[in-house]
Amino acid sequence: MVVKIDEDACIACGLCEEACPVDALTIEDVAKVDADICEDIGDCVDVCPVDALSL
Ligand code: SF4
């Protein structure tokens, strides 16, 4: 399992990228998660201002 991203909701603010302790997220047009790196920690879910992330 990796974090799920609602690409329609994401506003590309970058807060999740800053919050991720394993650097699994990058911001392109919207947030993208590297499934090989993500460990389902959930710090990104907690900081997203538009609830675009879920585990
Ligand atoms: S914190 Fe939420 S809105 Fe901001 S880039 Fe990440 S997924 Fe998108």
GROMACS .gro file of N, CA, C and O and ligand atoms in nm:
model
  228
    1MET      N    1   0.084  -0.121   0.000
    1MET     CA    2   0.000   0.000   0.000
    1MET      C    3   0.087   0.125   0.000
    1MET      O    4   0.192   0.128   0.063
    2VAL      N    5   0.042   0.224  -0.072
    2VAL     CA    6   0.106   0.355  -0.066
    2VAL      C    7  -0.004   0.459  -0.052
    2VAL      O    8  -0.123   0.428  -0.068
    3VAL      N    9   0.036   0.582  -0.020
    3VAL     CA   10  -0.061   0.689  -0.004
    3VAL      C   11  -0.134   0.713  -0.137
    3VAL      O   12  -0.077   0.702  -0.244
    4LYS      N   13  -0.263   0.742  -0.127
    4LYS     CA   14  -0.343   0.772  -0.246
    4LYS      C   15  -0.356   0.923  -0.259
    4LYS      O   16  -0.374   0.994  -0.160
    5ILE      N   17  -0.350   0.970  -0.383
    5ILE     CA   18  -0.357   1.114  -0.409
    5ILE      C   19  -0.480   1.143  -0.495
    5ILE      O   20  -0.496   1.085  -0.602
    6ASP      N   21  -0.565   1.233  -0.447
    6ASP     CA   22  -0.678   1.283  -0.526
    6ASP      C   23  -0.625   1.397  -0.613
    6ASP      O   24  -0.608   1.509  -0.567
    7GLU      N   25  -0.593   1.365  -0.737
    7GLU     CA   26  -0.527   1.462  -0.824
    7GLU      C   27  -0.617   1.580  -0.857
    7GLU      O   28  -0.569   1.688  -0.891
    8ASP      N   29  -0.747   1.564  -0.850
    8ASP     CA   30  -0.839   1.675  -0.876
    8ASP      C   31  -0.841   1.773  -0.758
    8ASP      O   32  -0.867   1.891  -0.776
    9ALA      N   33  -0.813   1.723  -0.639
    9ALA     CA   34  -0.816   1.808  -0.520
    9ALA      C   35  -0.682   1.876  -0.494
    9ALA      O   36  -0.678   1.987  -0.440
   10CYS      N   37  -0.572   1.814  -0.532
   10CYS     CA   38  -0.439   1.865  -0.502
   10CYS      C   39  -0.416   2.002  -0.564
   10CYS      O   40  -0.446   2.024  -0.682
   11ILE      N   41  -0.363   2.096  -0.483
   11ILE     CA   42  -0.331   2.230  -0.530
   11ILE      C   43  -0.180   2.252  -0.541
   11ILE      O   44  -0.134   2.365  -0.557
   12ALA      N   45  -0.104   2.143  -0.533
   12ALA     CA   46   0.042   2.146  -0.552
   12ALA      C   47   0.110   2.244  -0.457
   12ALA      O   48   0.204   2.313  -0.495
   13CYS      N   49   0.068   2.247  -0.333
   13CYS     CA   50   0.124   2.341  -0.236
   13CYS      C   51   0.263   2.299  -0.188
   13CYS      O   52   0.340   2.382  -0.142
   14GLY      N   53   0.293   2.170  -0.193
   14GLY     CA   54   0.425   2.123  -0.154
   14GLY      C   55   0.440   2.085  -0.008
   14GLY      O   56   0.547   2.040   0.033
   15LEU      N   57   0.338   2.103   0.073
   15LEU     CA   58   0.350   2.073   0.216
   15LEU      C   59   0.376   1.925   0.240
   15LEU      O   60   0.451   1.888   0.331
   16CYS      N   61   0.316   1.839   0.161
   16CYS     CA   62   0.337   1.695   0.179
   16CYS      C   63   0.481   1.657   0.146
   16CYS      O   64   0.541   1.573   0.213
   17GLU      N   65   0.535   1.719   0.043
   17GLU     CA   66   0.674   1.692   0.006
   17GLU      C   67   0.768   1.728   0.121
   17GLU      O   68   0.861   1.654   0.153
   18GLU      N   69   0.741   1.842   0.185
   18GLU     CA   70   0.824   1.885   0.299
   18GLU      C   71   0.806   1.792   0.418
   18GLU      O   72   0.901   1.767   0.493
   19ALA      N   73   0.686   1.740   0.436
   19ALA     CA   74   0.654   1.661   0.556
   19ALA      C   75   0.704   1.517   0.547
   19ALA      O   76   0.727   1.453   0.650
   20CYS      N   77   0.721   1.465   0.428
   20CYS     CA   78   0.755   1.323   0.413
   20CYS      C   79   0.897   1.293   0.463
   20CYS      O   80   0.993   1.346   0.408
   21PRO      N   81   0.911   1.207   0.564
   21PRO     CA   82   1.043   1.179   0.619
   21PRO      C   83   1.130   1.090   0.531
   21PRO      O   84   1.250   1.078   0.554
   22VAL      N   85   1.070   1.026   0.430
   22VAL     CA   86   1.149   0.938   0.343
   22VAL      C   87   1.156   0.991   0.199
   22VAL      O   88   1.199   0.921   0.108
   23ASP      N   89   1.110   1.115   0.180
   23ASP     CA   90   1.117   1.180   0.048
   23ASP      C   91   1.050   1.099  -0.062
   23ASP      O   92   1.103   1.083  -0.172
   24ALA      N   93   0.929   1.050  -0.031
   24ALA     CA   94   0.856   0.969  -0.130
   24ALA      C   95   0.770   1.055  -0.224
   24ALA      O   96   0.721   1.004  -0.324
   25LEU      N   97   0.752   1.182  -0.188
   25LEU     CA   98   0.663   1.268  -0.267
   25LEU      C   99   0.741   1.371  -0.346
   25LEU      O  100   0.838   1.428  -0.297
   26THR      N  101   0.695   1.396  -0.468
   26THR     CA  102   0.746   1.507  -0.548
   26THR      C  103   0.627   1.582  -0.603
   26THR      O  104   0.518   1.526  -0.619
   27ILE      N  105   0.647   1.710  -0.632
   27ILE     CA  106   0.539   1.791  -0.686
   27ILE      C  107   0.566   1.818  -0.833
   27ILE      O  108   0.669   1.875  -0.869
   28GLU      N  109   0.476   1.771  -0.916
   28GLU     CA  110   0.484   1.803  -1.060
   28GLU      C  111   0.366   1.897  -1.086
   28GLU      O  112   0.357   2.000  -1.024
   29ASP      N  113   0.273   1.863  -1.171
   29ASP     CA  114   0.150   1.942  -1.180
   29ASP      C  115   0.071   1.924  -1.051
   29ASP      O  116   0.003   2.015  -1.006
   30VAL      N  117   0.077   1.803  -0.997
   30VAL     CA  118   0.018   1.770  -0.868
   30VAL      C  119   0.117   1.679  -0.796
   30VAL      O  120   0.219   1.641  -0.852
   31ALA      N  121   0.085   1.645  -0.672
   31ALA     CA  122   0.175   1.559  -0.596
   31ALA      C  123   0.180   1.419  -0.658
   31ALA      O  124   0.078   1.366  -0.705
   32LYS      N  125   0.301   1.361  -0.660
   32LYS     CA  126   0.320   1.224  -0.708
   32LYS      C  127   0.393   1.147  -0.599
   32LYS      O  128   0.484   1.199  -0.536
   33VAL      N  129   0.355   1.021  -0.582
   33VAL     CA  130   0.421   0.939  -0.480
   33VAL      C  131   0.501   0.829  -0.548
   33VAL      O  132   0.456   0.768  -0.646
   34ASP      N  133   0.623   0.806  -0.498
   34ASP     CA  134   0.706   0.696  -0.546
   34ASP      C  135   0.671   0.573  -0.463
   34ASP      O  136   0.704   0.564  -0.345
   35ALA      N  137   0.603   0.478  -0.526
   35ALA     CA  138   0.554   0.360  -0.454
   35ALA      C  139   0.667   0.273  -0.400
   35ALA      O  140   0.646   0.195  -0.307
   36ASP      N  141   0.785   0.286  -0.457
   36ASP     CA  142   0.899   0.207  -0.408
   36ASP      C  143   0.957   0.264  -0.280
   36ASP      O  144   1.032   0.196  -0.209
   37ILE      N  145   0.925   0.390  -0.251
   37ILE     CA  146   0.981   0.458  -0.133
   37ILE      C  147   0.879   0.472  -0.021
   37ILE      O  148   0.911   0.459   0.096
   38CYS      N  149   0.752   0.498  -0.055
   38CYS     CA  150   0.647   0.525   0.044
   38CYS      C  151   0.634   0.409   0.144
   38CYS      O  152   0.630   0.292   0.105
   39GLU      N  153   0.629   0.445   0.272
   39GLU     CA  154   0.616   0.346   0.379
   39GLU      C  155   0.485   0.362   0.456
   39GLU      O  156   0.474   0.314   0.570
   40ASP      N  157   0.389   0.433   0.399
   40ASP     CA  158   0.258   0.449   0.465
   40ASP      C  159   0.267   0.515   0.603
   40ASP      O  160   0.193   0.480   0.695
   41ILE      N  161   0.355   0.609   0.617
   41ILE     CA  162   0.374   0.676   0.746
   41ILE      C  163   0.257   0.770   0.776
   41ILE      O  164   0.208   0.776   0.889
   42GLY      N  165   0.215   0.847   0.676
   42GLY     CA  166   0.096   0.929   0.692
   42GLY      C  167   0.118   1.074   0.732
   42GLY      O  168   0.022   1.148   0.749
   43ASP      N  169   0.243   1.116   0.747
   43ASP     CA  170   0.268   1.257   0.781
   43ASP      C  171   0.212   1.349   0.674
   43ASP      O  172   0.164   1.459   0.704
   44CYS      N  173   0.216   1.306   0.549
   44CYS     CA  174   0.163   1.389   0.439
   44CYS      C  175   0.013   1.406   0.451
   44CYS      O  176  -0.041   1.515   0.428
   45VAL      N  177  -0.055   1.300   0.490
   45VAL     CA  178  -0.201   1.306   0.507
   45VAL      C  179  -0.238   1.412   0.610
   45VAL      O  180  -0.333   1.488   0.593
   46ASP      N  181  -0.158   1.418   0.718
   46ASP     CA  182  -0.187   1.512   0.826
   46ASP      C  183  -0.169   1.658   0.785
   46ASP      O  184  -0.236   1.745   0.837
   47VAL      N  185  -0.077   1.686   0.694
   47VAL     CA  186  -0.048   1.826   0.660
   47VAL      C  187  -0.125   1.878   0.539
   47VAL      O  188  -0.134   1.998   0.519
   48CYS      N  189  -0.183   1.791   0.459
   48CYS     CA  190  -0.250   1.837   0.337
   48CYS      C  191  -0.370   1.927   0.372
   48CYS      O  192  -0.461   1.885   0.440
   49PRO      N  193  -0.371   2.051   0.321
   49PRO     CA  194  -0.476   2.146   0.356
   49PRO      C  195  -0.609   2.119   0.285
   49PRO      O  196  -0.711   2.177   0.324
   50VAL      N  197  -0.608   2.033   0.184
   50VAL     CA  198  -0.732   2.009   0.108
   50VAL      C  199  -0.776   1.861   0.114
   50VAL      O  200  -0.860   1.819   0.033
   51ASP      N  201  -0.716   1.786   0.206
   51ASP     CA  202  -0.752   1.646   0.223
   51ASP      C  203  -0.740   1.565   0.093
   51ASP      O  204  -0.827   1.483   0.063
   52ALA      N  205  -0.632   1.593   0.017
   52ALA     CA  206  -0.613   1.521  -0.109
   52ALA      C  207  -0.544   1.387  -0.090
   52ALA      O  208  -0.537   1.309  -0.184
   53LEU      N  209  -0.494   1.361   0.031
   53LEU     CA  210  -0.417   1.240   0.055
   53LEU      C  211  -0.489   1.147   0.151
   53LEU      O  212  -0.553   1.191   0.245
   54SER      N  213  -0.474   1.017   0.127
   54SER     CA  214  -0.532   0.919   0.218
   54SER      C  215  -0.448   0.792   0.214
   54SER      O  216  -0.377   0.765   0.118
   55LEU      N  217  -0.456   0.715   0.321
   55LEU     CA  218  -0.383   0.588   0.327
   55LEU      C  219  -0.476   0.473   0.293
   55LEU      O  220  -0.596   0.483   0.305
   56SF4     S1  221  -0.020   1.872   0.068
   56SF4    FE1  222  -0.208   1.813  -0.045
   56SF4     S2  223  -0.251   1.990  -0.179
   56SF4    FE2  224  -0.039   2.013  -0.106
   56SF4     S3  225   0.085   1.918  -0.271
   56SF4    FE3  226   0.046   1.760  -0.117
   56SF4     S4  227  -0.139   1.652  -0.188
   56SF4    FE4  228  -0.128   1.846  -0.299
   0.00000   0.00000   0.00000
